[in-house]
Amino acid sequence: MYHWIGKPHLSSDRIRTIIKDNFNTSHEGLPGNDDSGAMSSWLAFHMMGLYPNAGQPYYLLNTPLIKEITLELEEGKIFKIATKKMSEKNKYIKTASLNGKPYKKAWISHEDIAKGGELIYEMDSKPSAWGTTILPPKK
């Protein structure tokens, strides 16, 4: 819900806390029943900085936990998500660019990802105005 009130950094904070408190490499490091992959897919998406919004053709964008990831798509296309200056301290998105152009939305359509390209975040130690003005669709 934080994205819809213009505070995507609060989603990122919540996600980091959930992952830190509930996921680890121990025998009990995956919470709940993962028979259908719900918990592990939740973790994988959030580590990439993507939150699939059920039934909608877009993903909410959050701070990734991986500095760089490349998704291999159909027809040889790739979609890369990368961060600049990411660290334990620099955990907030300061600015973003999609295919070299400023990207101010804290959400991205599935169609944009499927086209291939590159989403790059510049990180900072405090929340910024990024993602606070163009809110996700309400449907």
Short mmCIF file of N, CA and C in Angstrom, two decimals:
data_model
loop_
_atom_site.label_atom_id
_atom_site.label_comp_id
_atom_site.label_asym_id
_atom_site.label_seq_id
_atom_site.Cartn_x
_atom_site.Cartn_y
_atom_site.Cartn_z
N MET A 1 0.81 -1.19 0.00
CA MET A 1 0.00 0.00 0.00
C MET A 1 0.86 1.26 0.00
N TYR A 2 2.10 1.14 0.45
CA TYR A 2 2.96 2.32 0.53
C TYR A 2 3.17 2.99 -0.84
N HIS A 3 3.21 2.18 -1.89
CA HIS A 3 3.40 2.74 -3.23
C HIS A 3 2.26 3.68 -3.61
N TRP A 4 1.05 3.35 -3.19
CA TRP A 4 -0.12 4.14 -3.57
C TRP A 4 -0.25 5.44 -2.76
N ILE A 5 0.54 5.58 -1.72
CA ILE A 5 0.55 6.85 -0.99
C ILE A 5 1.85 7.62 -1.24
N GLY A 6 2.61 7.19 -2.25
CA GLY A 6 3.82 7.90 -2.63
C GLY A 6 5.01 7.69 -1.72
N LYS A 7 5.07 6.53 -1.04
CA LYS A 7 6.18 6.25 -0.13
C LYS A 7 6.77 4.85 -0.40
N PRO A 8 7.29 4.65 -1.61
CA PRO A 8 7.81 3.31 -1.93
C PRO A 8 8.98 2.89 -1.05
N HIS A 9 9.70 3.84 -0.48
CA HIS A 9 10.82 3.47 0.40
C HIS A 9 10.34 2.69 1.62
N LEU A 10 9.11 2.93 2.06
CA LEU A 10 8.58 2.17 3.20
C LEU A 10 8.33 0.71 2.83
N SER A 11 7.94 0.47 1.57
CA SER A 11 7.81 -0.92 1.11
C SER A 11 9.17 -1.61 1.14
N SER A 12 10.19 -0.90 0.66
CA SER A 12 11.53 -1.48 0.66
C SER A 12 12.00 -1.79 2.08
N ASP A 13 11.74 -0.88 3.02
CA ASP A 13 12.10 -1.13 4.41
C ASP A 13 11.39 -2.38 4.95
N ARG A 14 10.10 -2.48 4.67
CA ARG A 14 9.30 -3.62 5.17
C ARG A 14 9.81 -4.94 4.57
N ILE A 15 10.09 -4.92 3.27
CA ILE A 15 10.58 -6.13 2.59
C ILE A 15 11.90 -6.58 3.18
N ARG A 16 12.82 -5.66 3.40
CA ARG A 16 14.12 -6.01 3.99
C ARG A 16 13.94 -6.64 5.37
N THR A 17 13.04 -6.09 6.16
CA THR A 17 12.80 -6.62 7.50
C THR A 17 12.21 -8.03 7.42
N ILE A 18 11.24 -8.23 6.55
CA ILE A 18 10.62 -9.56 6.40
C ILE A 18 11.67 -10.58 5.98
N ILE A 19 12.50 -10.23 5.01
CA ILE A 19 13.53 -11.18 4.54
C ILE A 19 14.53 -11.46 5.65
N LYS A 20 15.02 -10.42 6.31
CA LYS A 20 16.01 -10.60 7.38
C LYS A 20 15.47 -11.48 8.50
N ASP A 21 14.20 -11.27 8.87
CA ASP A 21 13.62 -11.99 10.00
C ASP A 21 13.10 -13.39 9.67
N ASN A 22 12.88 -13.69 8.39
CA ASN A 22 12.21 -14.94 8.06
C ASN A 22 12.93 -15.87 7.09
N PHE A 23 13.92 -15.39 6.39
CA PHE A 23 14.61 -16.22 5.40
C PHE A 23 16.09 -16.30 5.75
N ASN A 24 16.65 -17.50 5.67
CA ASN A 24 18.09 -17.69 5.90
C ASN A 24 18.51 -19.02 5.31
N THR A 25 19.76 -19.38 5.48
CA THR A 25 20.27 -20.61 4.87
C THR A 25 20.18 -21.82 5.79
N SER A 26 19.51 -21.68 6.93
CA SER A 26 19.38 -22.82 7.84
C SER A 26 18.29 -23.78 7.33
N HIS A 27 18.15 -24.88 8.04
CA HIS A 27 17.15 -25.90 7.70
C HIS A 27 15.73 -25.32 7.78
N GLU A 28 15.53 -24.32 8.61
CA GLU A 28 14.22 -23.69 8.77
C GLU A 28 14.19 -22.29 8.14
N GLY A 29 15.02 -22.07 7.14
CA GLY A 29 15.18 -20.74 6.57
C GLY A 29 14.16 -20.31 5.55
N LEU A 30 13.15 -21.13 5.31
CA LEU A 30 12.07 -20.77 4.39
C LEU A 30 10.77 -20.87 5.16
N PRO A 31 10.14 -19.74 5.47
CA PRO A 31 8.94 -19.79 6.32
C PRO A 31 7.74 -20.40 5.62
N GLY A 32 6.92 -21.09 6.37
CA GLY A 32 5.67 -21.60 5.82
C GLY A 32 5.85 -22.78 4.90
N ASN A 33 4.78 -23.15 4.25
CA ASN A 33 4.73 -24.28 3.34
C ASN A 33 5.04 -23.79 1.93
N ASP A 34 6.09 -24.32 1.33
CA ASP A 34 6.51 -23.87 0.00
C ASP A 34 6.19 -24.90 -1.08
N ASP A 35 5.18 -25.72 -0.84
CA ASP A 35 4.85 -26.77 -1.81
C ASP A 35 4.63 -26.23 -3.22
N SER A 36 3.99 -25.11 -3.36
CA SER A 36 3.72 -24.58 -4.69
C SER A 36 4.67 -23.45 -5.06
N GLY A 37 5.68 -23.20 -4.25
CA GLY A 37 6.69 -22.22 -4.56
C GLY A 37 6.35 -20.78 -4.22
N ALA A 38 5.28 -20.56 -3.47
CA ALA A 38 4.87 -19.19 -3.18
C ALA A 38 5.92 -18.43 -2.37
N MET A 39 6.45 -19.03 -1.34
CA MET A 39 7.41 -18.32 -0.48
C MET A 39 8.74 -18.10 -1.19
N SER A 40 9.23 -19.11 -1.90
CA SER A 40 10.51 -18.94 -2.59
C SER A 40 10.38 -17.99 -3.78
N SER A 41 9.24 -17.99 -4.47
CA SER A 41 9.08 -17.04 -5.58
C SER A 41 8.94 -15.62 -5.04
N TRP A 42 8.26 -15.46 -3.90
CA TRP A 42 8.17 -14.14 -3.25
C TRP A 42 9.58 -13.62 -2.98
N LEU A 43 10.42 -14.47 -2.40
CA LEU A 43 11.79 -14.08 -2.08
C LEU A 43 12.57 -13.73 -3.35
N ALA A 44 12.49 -14.57 -4.36
CA ALA A 44 13.24 -14.31 -5.60
C ALA A 44 12.83 -12.99 -6.24
N PHE A 45 11.53 -12.75 -6.37
CA PHE A 45 11.08 -11.48 -6.95
C PHE A 45 11.57 -10.29 -6.14
N HIS A 46 11.44 -10.37 -4.81
CA HIS A 46 11.82 -9.23 -3.98
C HIS A 46 13.32 -9.00 -3.97
N MET A 47 14.11 -10.04 -4.08
CA MET A 47 15.56 -9.85 -4.16
C MET A 47 15.93 -9.13 -5.46
N MET A 48 15.12 -9.29 -6.50
CA MET A 48 15.32 -8.57 -7.76
C MET A 48 14.76 -7.15 -7.69
N GLY A 49 13.94 -6.86 -6.67
CA GLY A 49 13.33 -5.54 -6.54
C GLY A 49 11.99 -5.43 -7.24
N LEU A 50 11.38 -6.57 -7.56
CA LEU A 50 10.09 -6.58 -8.25
C LEU A 50 9.01 -7.18 -7.34
N TYR A 51 7.83 -6.57 -7.35
CA TYR A 51 6.70 -7.12 -6.61
C TYR A 51 5.55 -7.32 -7.58
N PRO A 52 5.30 -8.57 -7.99
CA PRO A 52 4.18 -8.82 -8.90
C PRO A 52 2.87 -8.48 -8.20
N ASN A 53 2.09 -7.62 -8.80
CA ASN A 53 0.81 -7.22 -8.23
C ASN A 53 -0.24 -8.16 -8.82
N ALA A 54 -0.72 -9.10 -8.03
CA ALA A 54 -1.60 -10.18 -8.50
C ALA A 54 -2.73 -9.67 -9.38
N GLY A 55 -2.85 -10.28 -10.55
CA GLY A 55 -3.92 -9.95 -11.47
C GLY A 55 -3.71 -8.67 -12.26
N GLN A 56 -2.57 -8.03 -12.10
CA GLN A 56 -2.28 -6.78 -12.79
C GLN A 56 -1.07 -6.96 -13.71
N PRO A 57 -0.99 -6.19 -14.78
CA PRO A 57 0.12 -6.35 -15.73
C PRO A 57 1.34 -5.49 -15.39
N TYR A 58 1.58 -5.25 -14.10
CA TYR A 58 2.74 -4.47 -13.72
C TYR A 58 3.33 -4.99 -12.41
N TYR A 59 4.55 -4.53 -12.14
CA TYR A 59 5.28 -4.89 -10.93
C TYR A 59 5.58 -3.61 -10.17
N LEU A 60 5.46 -3.64 -8.86
CA LEU A 60 5.92 -2.53 -8.05
C LEU A 60 7.43 -2.65 -7.91
N LEU A 61 8.13 -1.53 -7.96
CA LEU A 61 9.58 -1.53 -7.88
C LEU A 61 10.02 -1.20 -6.46
N ASN A 62 10.95 -1.99 -5.96
CA ASN A 62 11.51 -1.81 -4.64
C ASN A 62 13.02 -1.92 -4.73
N THR A 63 13.69 -1.58 -3.65
CA THR A 63 15.14 -1.72 -3.62
C THR A 63 15.52 -3.19 -3.77
N PRO A 64 16.31 -3.51 -4.78
CA PRO A 64 16.76 -4.91 -4.91
C PRO A 64 17.77 -5.26 -3.81
N LEU A 65 17.93 -6.52 -3.57
CA LEU A 65 18.96 -6.98 -2.64
C LEU A 65 20.16 -7.56 -3.38
N ILE A 66 20.07 -7.57 -4.69
CA ILE A 66 21.14 -8.07 -5.56
C ILE A 66 21.61 -6.88 -6.38
N LYS A 67 22.92 -6.67 -6.45
CA LYS A 67 23.45 -5.50 -7.17
C LYS A 67 23.15 -5.52 -8.65
N GLU A 68 23.09 -6.71 -9.23
CA GLU A 68 22.81 -6.79 -10.67
C GLU A 68 22.23 -8.16 -11.01
N ILE A 69 21.22 -8.15 -11.86
CA ILE A 69 20.62 -9.40 -12.30
C ILE A 69 20.19 -9.25 -13.75
N THR A 70 20.32 -10.32 -14.50
CA THR A 70 19.90 -10.33 -15.89
C THR A 70 18.86 -11.42 -16.09
N LEU A 71 17.70 -11.03 -16.61
CA LEU A 71 16.64 -11.99 -16.92
C LEU A 71 16.73 -12.34 -18.39
N GLU A 72 16.79 -13.61 -18.69
CA GLU A 72 16.81 -14.06 -20.08
C GLU A 72 15.38 -14.30 -20.53
N LEU A 73 14.95 -13.54 -21.53
CA LEU A 73 13.57 -13.56 -21.99
C LEU A 73 13.44 -14.29 -23.32
N GLU A 74 12.23 -14.36 -23.82
CA GLU A 74 11.99 -14.99 -25.12
C GLU A 74 12.71 -14.26 -26.24
N GLU A 75 12.94 -14.97 -27.32
CA GLU A 75 13.55 -14.42 -28.54
C GLU A 75 14.92 -13.80 -28.29
N GLY A 76 15.64 -14.30 -27.29
CA GLY A 76 16.98 -13.83 -27.01
C GLY A 76 17.06 -12.46 -26.33
N LYS A 77 15.95 -11.90 -25.93
CA LYS A 77 15.96 -10.60 -25.27
C LYS A 77 16.41 -10.77 -23.82
N ILE A 78 16.95 -9.69 -23.27
CA ILE A 78 17.34 -9.70 -21.87
C ILE A 78 16.79 -8.44 -21.20
N PHE A 79 16.55 -8.55 -19.90
CA PHE A 79 16.18 -7.39 -19.09
C PHE A 79 17.12 -7.40 -17.91
N LYS A 80 17.86 -6.32 -17.76
CA LYS A 80 18.87 -6.22 -16.71
C LYS A 80 18.42 -5.19 -15.68
N ILE A 81 18.59 -5.55 -14.41
CA ILE A 81 18.36 -4.63 -13.30
C ILE A 81 19.70 -4.47 -12.60
N ALA A 82 20.17 -3.23 -12.49
CA ALA A 82 21.48 -2.98 -11.89
C ALA A 82 21.39 -1.80 -10.93
N THR A 83 22.31 -1.78 -9.98
CA THR A 83 22.36 -0.69 -9.01
C THR A 83 23.73 -0.04 -9.04
N LYS A 84 23.75 1.24 -8.73
CA LYS A 84 24.99 1.99 -8.55
C LYS A 84 25.03 2.46 -7.11
N LYS A 85 26.17 2.28 -6.47
CA LYS A 85 26.40 2.75 -5.09
C LYS A 85 25.57 2.00 -4.05
N MET A 86 25.10 0.79 -4.36
CA MET A 86 24.33 0.04 -3.38
C MET A 86 25.24 -0.53 -2.30
N SER A 87 24.82 -0.39 -1.06
CA SER A 87 25.53 -0.95 0.09
C SER A 87 24.53 -1.12 1.22
N GLU A 88 24.99 -1.63 2.34
CA GLU A 88 24.10 -1.77 3.50
C GLU A 88 23.56 -0.40 3.90
N LYS A 89 24.39 0.63 3.79
CA LYS A 89 23.98 2.00 4.12
C LYS A 89 23.13 2.61 3.00
N ASN A 90 23.53 2.43 1.77
CA ASN A 90 22.83 3.01 0.61
C ASN A 90 21.76 2.03 0.13
N LYS A 91 20.63 2.03 0.82
CA LYS A 91 19.58 1.06 0.55
C LYS A 91 18.31 1.68 -0.02
N TYR A 92 18.36 2.96 -0.38
CA TYR A 92 17.20 3.65 -0.94
C TYR A 92 17.46 4.08 -2.38
N ILE A 93 16.43 4.00 -3.19
CA ILE A 93 16.56 4.42 -4.58
C ILE A 93 16.53 5.94 -4.65
N LYS A 94 17.60 6.51 -5.18
CA LYS A 94 17.70 7.96 -5.35
C LYS A 94 17.13 8.37 -6.70
N THR A 95 17.55 7.66 -7.76
CA THR A 95 17.05 7.90 -9.11
C THR A 95 17.03 6.56 -9.84
N ALA A 96 16.30 6.55 -10.94
CA ALA A 96 16.26 5.35 -11.79
C ALA A 96 16.27 5.77 -13.24
N SER A 97 16.77 4.87 -14.09
CA SER A 97 16.69 5.10 -15.53
C SER A 97 16.29 3.78 -16.19
N LEU A 98 15.48 3.90 -17.22
CA LEU A 98 15.07 2.75 -18.01
C LEU A 98 15.55 2.98 -19.42
N ASN A 99 16.44 2.12 -19.88
CA ASN A 99 17.03 2.22 -21.21
C ASN A 99 17.64 3.60 -21.45
N GLY A 100 18.33 4.09 -20.42
CA GLY A 100 19.07 5.34 -20.54
C GLY A 100 18.26 6.61 -20.31
N LYS A 101 16.97 6.48 -20.06
CA LYS A 101 16.11 7.67 -19.84
C LYS A 101 15.62 7.69 -18.40
N PRO A 102 15.52 8.88 -17.79
CA PRO A 102 15.03 8.96 -16.41
C PRO A 102 13.70 8.22 -16.26
N TYR A 103 13.57 7.50 -15.16
CA TYR A 103 12.37 6.72 -14.88
C TYR A 103 11.88 7.09 -13.49
N LYS A 104 10.76 7.76 -13.40
CA LYS A 104 10.27 8.31 -12.14
C LYS A 104 9.18 7.48 -11.47
N LYS A 105 8.70 6.43 -12.15
CA LYS A 105 7.63 5.61 -11.60
C LYS A 105 8.20 4.50 -10.71
N ALA A 106 7.51 4.20 -9.63
CA ALA A 106 7.92 3.10 -8.74
C ALA A 106 7.18 1.82 -9.13
N TRP A 107 6.87 1.69 -10.40
CA TRP A 107 6.23 0.50 -10.96
C TRP A 107 6.60 0.40 -12.43
N ILE A 108 6.53 -0.81 -12.95
CA ILE A 108 6.89 -1.03 -14.35
C ILE A 108 5.95 -2.09 -14.93
N SER A 109 5.56 -1.89 -16.18
CA SER A 109 4.64 -2.84 -16.81
C SER A 109 5.38 -4.12 -17.21
N HIS A 110 4.65 -5.19 -17.24
CA HIS A 110 5.23 -6.45 -17.70
C HIS A 110 5.68 -6.30 -19.16
N GLU A 111 4.91 -5.56 -19.92
CA GLU A 111 5.24 -5.33 -21.33
C GLU A 111 6.61 -4.66 -21.48
N ASP A 112 6.91 -3.69 -20.64
CA ASP A 112 8.22 -3.03 -20.70
C ASP A 112 9.35 -4.00 -20.38
N ILE A 113 9.14 -4.87 -19.42
CA ILE A 113 10.17 -5.87 -19.10
C ILE A 113 10.33 -6.84 -20.26
N ALA A 114 9.20 -7.30 -20.83
CA ALA A 114 9.23 -8.29 -21.92
C ALA A 114 9.92 -7.76 -23.17
N LYS A 115 9.97 -6.46 -23.36
CA LYS A 115 10.66 -5.87 -24.51
C LYS A 115 12.17 -6.01 -24.38
N GLY A 116 12.63 -6.21 -23.15
CA GLY A 116 14.06 -6.23 -22.89
C GLY A 116 14.55 -4.83 -22.59
N GLY A 117 15.72 -4.73 -22.02
CA GLY A 117 16.28 -3.43 -21.72
C GLY A 117 17.04 -3.44 -20.42
N GLU A 118 17.20 -2.25 -19.87
CA GLU A 118 18.02 -2.11 -18.67
C GLU A 118 17.41 -1.08 -17.73
N LEU A 119 17.20 -1.49 -16.50
CA LEU A 119 16.71 -0.62 -15.43
C LEU A 119 17.87 -0.42 -14.47
N ILE A 120 18.28 0.83 -14.30
CA ILE A 120 19.43 1.12 -13.43
C ILE A 120 18.99 2.06 -12.32
N TYR A 121 19.35 1.68 -11.09
CA TYR A 121 19.07 2.50 -9.92
C TYR A 121 20.36 3.11 -9.42
N GLU A 122 20.29 4.36 -8.99
CA GLU A 122 21.36 4.96 -8.21
C GLU A 122 20.84 5.00 -6.79
N MET A 123 21.63 4.48 -5.87
CA MET A 123 21.19 4.33 -4.50
C MET A 123 21.74 5.43 -3.60
N ASP A 124 21.08 5.65 -2.46
CA ASP A 124 21.49 6.66 -1.49
C ASP A 124 21.16 6.15 -0.09
N SER A 125 21.68 6.85 0.91
CA SER A 125 21.48 6.43 2.31
C SER A 125 20.17 6.93 2.91
N LYS A 126 19.45 7.78 2.20
CA LYS A 126 18.17 8.26 2.73
C LYS A 126 17.12 8.26 1.61
N PRO A 127 15.86 8.17 1.99
CA PRO A 127 14.80 8.18 0.98
C PRO A 127 14.83 9.47 0.17
N SER A 128 14.42 9.37 -1.09
CA SER A 128 14.39 10.52 -1.99
C SER A 128 12.97 10.73 -2.50
N ALA A 129 12.83 11.63 -3.44
CA ALA A 129 11.53 11.89 -4.05
C ALA A 129 11.21 10.90 -5.17
N TRP A 130 12.15 10.00 -5.48
CA TRP A 130 11.92 9.03 -6.55
C TRP A 130 10.67 8.20 -6.25
N GLY A 131 9.83 8.03 -7.25
CA GLY A 131 8.67 7.16 -7.13
C GLY A 131 7.52 7.72 -6.31
N THR A 132 7.58 9.00 -5.95
CA THR A 132 6.57 9.56 -5.06
C THR A 132 5.47 10.34 -5.78
N THR A 133 5.64 10.61 -7.05
CA THR A 133 4.68 11.49 -7.73
C THR A 133 3.80 10.79 -8.77
N ILE A 134 4.32 9.78 -9.45
CA ILE A 134 3.53 9.04 -10.44
C ILE A 134 3.15 7.72 -9.79
N LEU A 135 1.95 7.67 -9.23
CA LEU A 135 1.53 6.51 -8.44
C LEU A 135 1.07 5.37 -9.35
N PRO A 136 1.15 4.13 -8.85
CA PRO A 136 0.71 2.98 -9.63
C PRO A 136 -0.78 3.05 -9.94
N PRO A 137 -1.21 2.36 -11.00
CA PRO A 137 -2.63 2.30 -11.29
C PRO A 137 -3.42 1.73 -10.11
N LYS A 138 -4.66 2.12 -9.97
CA LYS A 138 -5.49 1.64 -8.86
C LYS A 138 -6.30 0.41 -9.24
N LYS A 139 -6.21 -0.02 -10.47
CA LYS A 139 -6.94 -1.22 -10.91
C LYS A 139 -5.99 -2.37 -11.07
#
